[in-house]
PDB file of C-alpha atoms in Angstrom:
ATOM      1  CA  MET A 206       2.447  -0.784 -87.942  1.00 38.00           C
ATOM      2  CA  LYS A 207      -0.721   0.341 -86.081  1.00 41.00           C
ATOM      3  CA  ASP A 208      -3.532  -2.001 -85.535  1.00 39.00           C
ATOM      4  CA  ASN A 209      -6.613  -0.361 -86.805  1.00 41.00           C
ATOM      5  CA  THR A 210      -9.230  -2.827 -85.524  1.00 35.00           C
ATOM      6  CA  LYS A 211     -10.667  -0.498 -83.051  1.00 40.00           C
ATOM      7  CA  VAL A 212     -12.267   1.525 -85.467  1.00 45.00           C
ATOM      8  CA  LYS A 213     -13.737  -1.539 -86.959  1.00 46.00           C
ATOM      9  CA  SER A 214     -17.653  -2.215 -86.625  1.00 43.00           C
ATOM     10  CA  GLU A 215     -19.685  -5.272 -86.309  1.00 45.00           C
ATOM     11  CA  ASN A 216     -22.014  -3.567 -88.932  1.00 52.00           C
ATOM     12  CA  LYS A 217     -21.341  -5.209 -92.409  1.00 56.00           C
ATOM     13  CA  SER A 218     -22.937  -2.558 -94.139  1.00 67.00           C
ATOM     14  CA  ASN A 219     -20.723   0.363 -93.135  1.00 88.00           C
ATOM     15  CA  LEU A 220     -19.159   2.132 -96.147  1.00 94.00           C
ATOM     16  CA  LYS A 221     -15.130   1.008 -95.917  1.00 97.00           C
ATOM     17  CA  LEU A 222     -13.469   4.126 -96.743  1.00 97.00           C
ATOM     18  CA  PHE A 223      -9.303   4.730 -97.886  1.00 98.00           C
ATOM     19  CA  GLU A 224      -8.227   8.677 -97.422  1.00 97.00           C
ATOM     20  CA  ALA A 225      -5.263   9.560 -99.784  1.00 96.00           C
ATOM     21  CA  PHE A 226      -3.634  12.731 -99.271  1.00 94.00           C
ATOM     22  CA  ALA A 227      -5.526  12.454 -95.848  1.00 94.00           C
ATOM     23  CA  GLY A 228      -4.501  15.984 -94.355  1.00 92.00           C
ATOM     24  CA  TYR A 229      -6.664  15.930 -91.089  1.00 91.00           C
ATOM     25  CA  GLY A 230      -9.245  13.258 -92.412  1.00 93.00           C
ATOM     26  CA  GLY A 231     -11.416  15.643 -94.309  1.00 91.00           C
ATOM     27  CA  ALA A 232     -13.229  12.597 -96.234  1.00 92.00           C
ATOM     28  CA  SER A 233     -13.810  11.311 -92.588  1.00 93.00           C
ATOM     29  CA  TYR A 234     -15.363  14.325 -91.095  1.00 92.00           C
ATOM     30  CA  GLY A 235     -17.436  14.805 -93.986  1.00 91.00           C
ATOM     31  CA  LEU A 236     -19.154  11.046 -93.713  1.00 93.00           C
ATOM     32  CA  GLN A 237     -19.355  12.025 -89.995  1.00 93.00           C
ATOM     33  CA  ARG A 238     -21.305  15.233 -90.753  1.00 91.00           C
ATOM     34  CA  ALA A 239     -23.595  13.297 -93.467  1.00 91.00           C
ATOM     35  CA  LYS A 240     -24.352  10.812 -90.953  1.00 93.00           C
ATOM     36  CA  ILE A 241     -22.816   7.854 -93.239  1.00 92.00           C
ATOM     37  CA  PRO A 242     -21.877   4.466 -91.252  1.00 94.00           C
ATOM     38  CA  TYR A 243     -18.066   3.992 -92.369  1.00 95.00           C
ATOM     39  CA  GLU A 244     -15.023   2.489 -91.504  1.00 96.00           C
ATOM     40  CA  THR A 245     -11.836   4.021 -92.453  1.00 96.00           C
ATOM     41  CA  VAL A 246      -9.540   0.838 -93.529  1.00 97.00           C
ATOM     42  CA  GLY A 247      -6.318   3.292 -93.970  1.00 97.00           C
ATOM     43  CA  TYR A 248      -5.098   6.471 -94.941  1.00 98.00           C
ATOM     44  CA  SER A 249      -2.106   7.977 -96.706  1.00 97.00           C
ATOM     45  CA  GLU A 250      -0.016  10.738 -95.307  1.00 96.00           C
ATOM     46  CA  ILE A 251       3.037  12.062 -95.071  1.00 95.00           C
ATOM     47  CA  ASP A 252       3.057  15.434 -93.235  1.00 95.00           C
ATOM     48  CA  LYS A 253       3.795  14.959 -89.642  1.00 96.00           C
ATOM     49  CA  PHE A 254       1.442  17.590 -88.124  1.00 97.00           C
ATOM     50  CA  ALA A 255      -1.416  16.198 -90.342  1.00 96.00           C
ATOM     51  CA  ILE A 256      -0.564  12.613 -89.020  1.00 97.00           C
ATOM     52  CA  GLU A 257      -0.786  13.891 -85.437  1.00 97.00           C
ATOM     53  CA  PHE A 258      -3.813  15.453 -85.825  1.00 96.00           C
ATOM     54  CA  TYR A 259      -4.939  12.810 -87.599  1.00 96.00           C
ATOM     55  CA  GLU A 260      -4.298  10.316 -84.760  1.00 96.00           C
ATOM     56  CA  ASN A 261      -5.469  12.213 -82.225  1.00 95.00           C
ATOM     57  CA  ASN A 262      -8.771  12.751 -83.716  1.00 92.00           C
ATOM     58  CA  LEU A 263      -9.200   9.122 -85.465  1.00 94.00           C
ATOM     59  CA  PRO A 264      -6.745   6.878 -83.104  1.00 95.00           C
ATOM     60  CA  GLY A 265      -6.024   3.218 -84.213  1.00 95.00           C
ATOM     61  CA  ILE A 266      -6.173   3.774 -88.210  1.00 96.00           C
ATOM     62  CA  LEU A 267      -3.386   2.413 -90.387  1.00 97.00           C
ATOM     63  CA  ASN A 268      -1.354   5.022 -92.217  1.00 98.00           C
ATOM     64  CA  PHE A 269       0.273   3.460 -95.178  1.00 98.00           C
ATOM     65  CA  GLY A 270       2.627   6.613 -95.592  1.00 96.00           C
ATOM     66  CA  ASP A 271       4.070   7.568 -98.764  1.00 95.00           C
ATOM     67  CA  ILE A 272       1.333   6.904-101.470  1.00 94.00           C
ATOM     68  CA  THR A 273       4.493   6.406-103.966  1.00 93.00           C
ATOM     69  CA  LYS A 274       6.102   3.567-101.980  1.00 95.00           C
ATOM     70  CA  ILE A 275       2.720   1.703-101.030  1.00 96.00           C
ATOM     71  CA  ASN A 276       1.928  -1.852-102.695  1.00 97.00           C
ATOM     72  CA  PRO A 277      -1.960  -1.269-103.024  1.00 97.00           C
ATOM     73  CA  HIS A 278      -2.606  -5.061-102.493  1.00 97.00           C
ATOM     74  CA  ASP A 279      -1.410  -4.258 -99.109  1.00 97.00           C
ATOM     75  CA  ILE A 280      -4.497  -2.391 -98.517  1.00 98.00           C
ATOM     76  CA  PRO A 281      -7.522  -4.158 -97.210  1.00 97.00           C
ATOM     77  CA  ASP A 282     -10.822  -4.042 -99.556  1.00 97.00           C
ATOM     78  CA  PHE A 283     -12.603  -1.035 -99.380  1.00 97.00           C
ATOM     79  CA  ASP A 284     -15.741   0.785-101.144  1.00 96.00           C
ATOM     80  CA  LEU A 285     -14.740   4.520-101.429  1.00 96.00           C
ATOM     81  CA  PHE A 286     -11.477   6.038-102.315  1.00 97.00           C
ATOM     82  CA  THR A 287     -10.574   9.751-101.710  1.00 97.00           C
ATOM     83  CA  GLY A 288      -7.913  12.123-102.484  1.00 93.00           C
ATOM     84  CA  GLY A 289      -6.947  15.718-102.826  1.00 88.00           C
ATOM     85  CA  PHE A 290      -4.204  15.161-104.855  1.00 82.00           C
ATOM     86  CA  PRO A 291      -1.330  17.885-104.507  1.00 77.00           C
ATOM     87  CA  CYS A 292      -2.456  20.978-106.185  1.00 59.00           C
ATOM     88  CA  GLN A 293       0.842  22.915-106.818  1.00 54.00           C
ATOM     89  CA  PRO A 294       1.475  21.782-110.193  1.00 50.00           C
ATOM     90  CA  PHE A 295      -1.731  22.611-111.452  1.00 49.00           C
ATOM     91  CA  SER A 296      -2.655  26.055-109.414  1.00 46.00           C
ATOM     92  CA  GLN A 297      -2.217  29.548-110.248  1.00 48.00           C
ATOM     93  CA  ALA A 298       0.501  29.855-107.499  1.00 43.00           C
ATOM     94  CA  GLY A 299       2.488  27.168-108.890  1.00 45.00           C
ATOM     95  CA  HIS A 300       4.318  26.945-111.811  1.00 48.00           C
ATOM     96  CA  LYS A 301       1.713  24.975-113.740  1.00 47.00           C
ATOM     97  CA  ARG A 302       3.943  22.354-114.824  1.00 53.00           C
ATOM     98  CA  GLY A 303       1.278  19.584-114.457  1.00 45.00           C
ATOM     99  CA  PHE A 304       2.203  16.031-114.803  1.00 47.00           C
ATOM    100  CA  LYS A 305       5.935  17.050-115.275  1.00 53.00           C
ATOM    101  CA  ASP A 306       6.508  18.572-111.891  1.00 43.00           C
ATOM    102  CA  SER A 307       9.665  17.092-110.377  1.00 44.00           C
ATOM    103  CA  HIS A 308       9.206  18.642-107.260  1.00 43.00           C
ATOM    104  CA  LYS A 309       8.905  16.462-103.899  1.00 43.00           C
ATOM    105  CA  SER A 310       8.198  12.751-105.351  1.00 44.00           C
ATOM    106  CA  GLU A 311       7.420  13.767-108.879  1.00 55.00           C
ATOM    107  CA  ARG A 312       4.078  15.325-107.291  1.00 49.00           C
ATOM    108  CA  GLY A 313       2.896  16.167-110.705  1.00 55.00           C
ATOM    109  CA  ASN A 314       2.709  12.551-111.022  1.00 78.00           C
ATOM    110  CA  LEU A 315       0.751  11.463-107.867  1.00 87.00           C
ATOM    111  CA  PHE A 316      -2.311  10.985-109.880  1.00 90.00           C
ATOM    112  CA  PHE A 317      -1.066   8.069-111.335  1.00 91.00           C
ATOM    113  CA  ASN A 318      -0.232   6.232-107.907  1.00 93.00           C
ATOM    114  CA  ILE A 319      -4.202   6.709-107.189  1.00 95.00           C
ATOM    115  CA  VAL A 320      -5.022   4.762-110.430  1.00 94.00           C
ATOM    116  CA  GLU A 321      -2.599   1.944-109.372  1.00 96.00           C
ATOM    117  CA  ILE A 322      -4.688   1.574-106.360  1.00 97.00           C
ATOM    118  CA  LEU A 323      -8.173   1.952-107.910  1.00 97.00           C
ATOM    119  CA  GLU A 324      -6.758  -0.800-110.596  1.00 96.00           C
ATOM    120  CA  ALA A 325      -5.712  -2.967-107.783  1.00 97.00           C
ATOM    121  CA  LYS A 326      -8.885  -2.594-105.518  1.00 97.00           C
ATOM    122  CA  LYS A 327     -11.368  -1.833-107.758  1.00 96.00           C
ATOM    123  CA  PRO A 328     -13.164   0.420-105.358  1.00 97.00           C
ATOM    124  CA  LYS A 329     -17.535   1.043-105.845  1.00 95.00           C
ATOM    125  CA  ALA A 330     -16.393   4.775-106.113  1.00 95.00           C
ATOM    126  CA  PHE A 331     -14.044   7.683-105.984  1.00 96.00           C
ATOM    127  CA  PHE A 332     -13.963  11.255-105.050  1.00 95.00           C
ATOM    128  CA  LEU A 333     -10.961  13.492-105.779  1.00 96.00           C
ATOM    129  CA  GLU A 334     -10.557  17.039-105.255  1.00 93.00           C
ATOM    130  CA  ASN A 335      -7.805  19.679-106.931  1.00 91.00           C
ATOM    131  CA  VAL A 336      -7.622  23.196-107.942  1.00 89.00           C
ATOM    132  CA  ARG A 337     -10.214  24.480-110.635  1.00 90.00           C
ATOM    133  CA  GLY A 338      -6.940  25.176-112.859  1.00 88.00           C
ATOM    134  CA  ILE A 339      -6.531  21.450-113.422  1.00 89.00           C
ATOM    135  CA  VAL A 340      -9.392  21.782-115.685  1.00 91.00           C
ATOM    136  CA  ASN A 341      -7.946  23.992-118.240  1.00 89.00           C
ATOM    137  CA  HIS A 342      -4.288  23.051-117.358  1.00 86.00           C
ATOM    138  CA  ASP A 343      -2.343  22.700-120.430  1.00 84.00           C
ATOM    139  CA  GLY A 344      -5.202  23.584-122.801  1.00 89.00           C
ATOM    140  CA  GLY A 345      -7.345  21.177-121.138  1.00 90.00           C
ATOM    141  CA  ASN A 346      -5.056  18.216-121.921  1.00 88.00           C
ATOM    142  CA  THR A 347      -4.012  17.329-118.611  1.00 88.00           C
ATOM    143  CA  PHE A 348      -7.890  17.142-117.500  1.00 92.00           C
ATOM    144  CA  LYS A 349      -8.280  14.820-120.346  1.00 92.00           C
ATOM    145  CA  VAL A 350      -5.695  12.575-119.443  1.00 91.00           C
ATOM    146  CA  ILE A 351      -7.678  12.253-116.113  1.00 93.00           C
ATOM    147  CA  ARG A 352     -11.105  11.667-117.395  1.00 95.00           C
ATOM    148  CA  ASN A 353     -10.107   9.373-120.052  1.00 94.00           C
ATOM    149  CA  LYS A 354      -7.782   7.076-117.705  1.00 94.00           C
ATOM    150  CA  LEU A 355     -10.639   6.861-115.179  1.00 96.00           C
ATOM    151  CA  GLU A 356     -13.757   6.814-117.366  1.00 95.00           C
ATOM    152  CA  ASP A 357     -12.535   4.983-120.831  1.00 95.00           C
ATOM    153  CA  GLU A 358      -9.507   2.763-119.663  1.00 95.00           C
ATOM    154  CA  MET A 359     -11.157   2.204-115.775  1.00 95.00           C
ATOM    155  CA  GLY A 360     -14.782   2.254-116.675  1.00 94.00           C
ATOM    156  CA  TYR A 361     -15.964   4.341-114.109  1.00 95.00           C
ATOM    157  CA  SER A 362     -18.319   7.101-114.647  1.00 93.00           C
ATOM    158  CA  PHE A 363     -16.800  10.609-114.191  1.00 94.00           C
ATOM    159  CA  HIS A 364     -18.852  13.570-113.082  1.00 94.00           C
ATOM    160  CA  TYR A 365     -17.225  17.147-111.999  1.00 95.00           C
ATOM    161  CA  GLU A 366     -17.846  20.683-111.145  1.00 94.00           C
ATOM    162  CA  VAL A 367     -16.065  23.656-110.210  1.00 94.00           C
ATOM    163  CA  ILE A 368     -17.358  24.587-106.947  1.00 92.00           C
ATOM    164  CA  LYS A 369     -16.929  27.839-104.793  1.00 92.00           C
ATOM    165  CA  ALA A 370     -17.078  27.322-100.904  1.00 89.00           C
ATOM    166  CA  SER A 371     -19.190  30.403-100.977  1.00 92.00           C
ATOM    167  CA  ASP A 372     -21.765  28.742-102.964  1.00 89.00           C
ATOM    168  CA  TYR A 373     -22.460  26.886 -99.622  1.00 87.00           C
ATOM    169  CA  GLY A 374     -22.397  29.797 -97.408  1.00 88.00           C
ATOM    170  CA  LEU A 375     -18.733  29.806 -96.296  1.00 88.00           C
ATOM    171  CA  PRO A 376     -17.102  33.088 -95.678  1.00 92.00           C
ATOM    172  CA  GLN A 377     -14.382  32.105 -98.483  1.00 90.00           C
ATOM    173  CA  LEU A 378     -14.249  31.609-102.554  1.00 88.00           C
ATOM    174  CA  ARG A 379     -11.746  28.615-102.518  1.00 86.00           C
ATOM    175  CA  PRO A 380     -12.960  27.531-105.786  1.00 90.00           C
ATOM    176  CA  ARG A 381     -12.061  23.734-106.298  1.00 91.00           C
ATOM    177  CA  ALA A 382     -12.474  20.947-108.940  1.00 94.00           C
ATOM    178  CA  PHE A 383     -14.524  18.071-107.683  1.00 94.00           C
ATOM    179  CA  MET A 384     -14.510  14.585-109.435  1.00 95.00           C
ATOM    180  CA  ILE A 385     -16.624  11.773-108.797  1.00 95.00           C
ATOM    181  CA  GLY A 386     -16.966   8.609-110.420  1.00 94.00           C
ATOM    182  CA  PHE A 387     -18.698   5.359-109.642  1.00 94.00           C
ATOM    183  CA  ARG A 388     -17.782   1.819-110.847  1.00 92.00           C
ATOM    184  CA  ASP A 389     -21.905   0.851-111.319  1.00 85.00           C
ATOM    185  CA  GLU A 390     -23.581   3.914-111.805  1.00 74.00           C
ATOM    186  CA  GLY A 391     -26.820   1.894-110.898  1.00 71.00           C
ATOM    187  CA  ILE A 392     -25.566   2.368-107.004  1.00 67.00           C
ATOM    188  CA  LEU A 393     -26.202   6.220-107.163  1.00 63.00           C
ATOM    189  CA  SER A 394     -28.745   6.782-110.220  1.00 64.00           C
ATOM    190  CA  GLY A 395     -29.261  10.386-111.294  1.00 75.00           C
ATOM    191  CA  PHE A 396     -25.998  11.484-109.032  1.00 84.00           C
ATOM    192  CA  ALA A 397     -25.804  15.085-109.432  1.00 87.00           C
ATOM    193  CA  PHE A 398     -23.836  17.866-107.177  1.00 88.00           C
ATOM    194  CA  PRO A 399     -25.938  19.514-104.757  1.00 86.00           C
ATOM    195  CA  PRO A 400     -27.574  23.107-105.401  1.00 87.00           C
ATOM    196  CA  HIS A 401     -25.901  26.227-104.625  1.00 81.00           C
ATOM    197  CA  LEU A 402     -27.442  27.934-101.357  1.00 77.00           C
TER     198      LEU A 402
END
């Protein structure tokens, strides 16, 4: 396993990030663009091309690999969990099997691996992303399970919005459901999604 000490900062106030389903490192890129001081303590990704790209652009960060095989207690403490968990079980293009999807490591249930990590590490905040279809999947029951688990059982606040990339000046629709929550709502009082351009 790689040593991620190269990316650690002496600044103790840096936001500590764990990226699940990291892809090419979109969460890191967003924090860089927003000029937020941060430190990535690790990430989870299994696609070999995404890993190669991630390591070329963000060298020295430990990949914990398959999220279904991670012992959450092996992850260093962090403040922010991000993850765009697999969308195929909830999308128009998929079979809409949701939590019953059994393709590739039961991808429909990977949300519950997120829950295990959140329960063990208790970060200050999470940022999750999926297709807009997740909001109404199975008559809204899937989203209700997600919200109840995070808000009622785990004590996070829960904010969500379906946002189109075109609302922010990009040349595509790409509507996605964004879910954001805080363990202590006071750390970001009056949170609201940014207004459309």
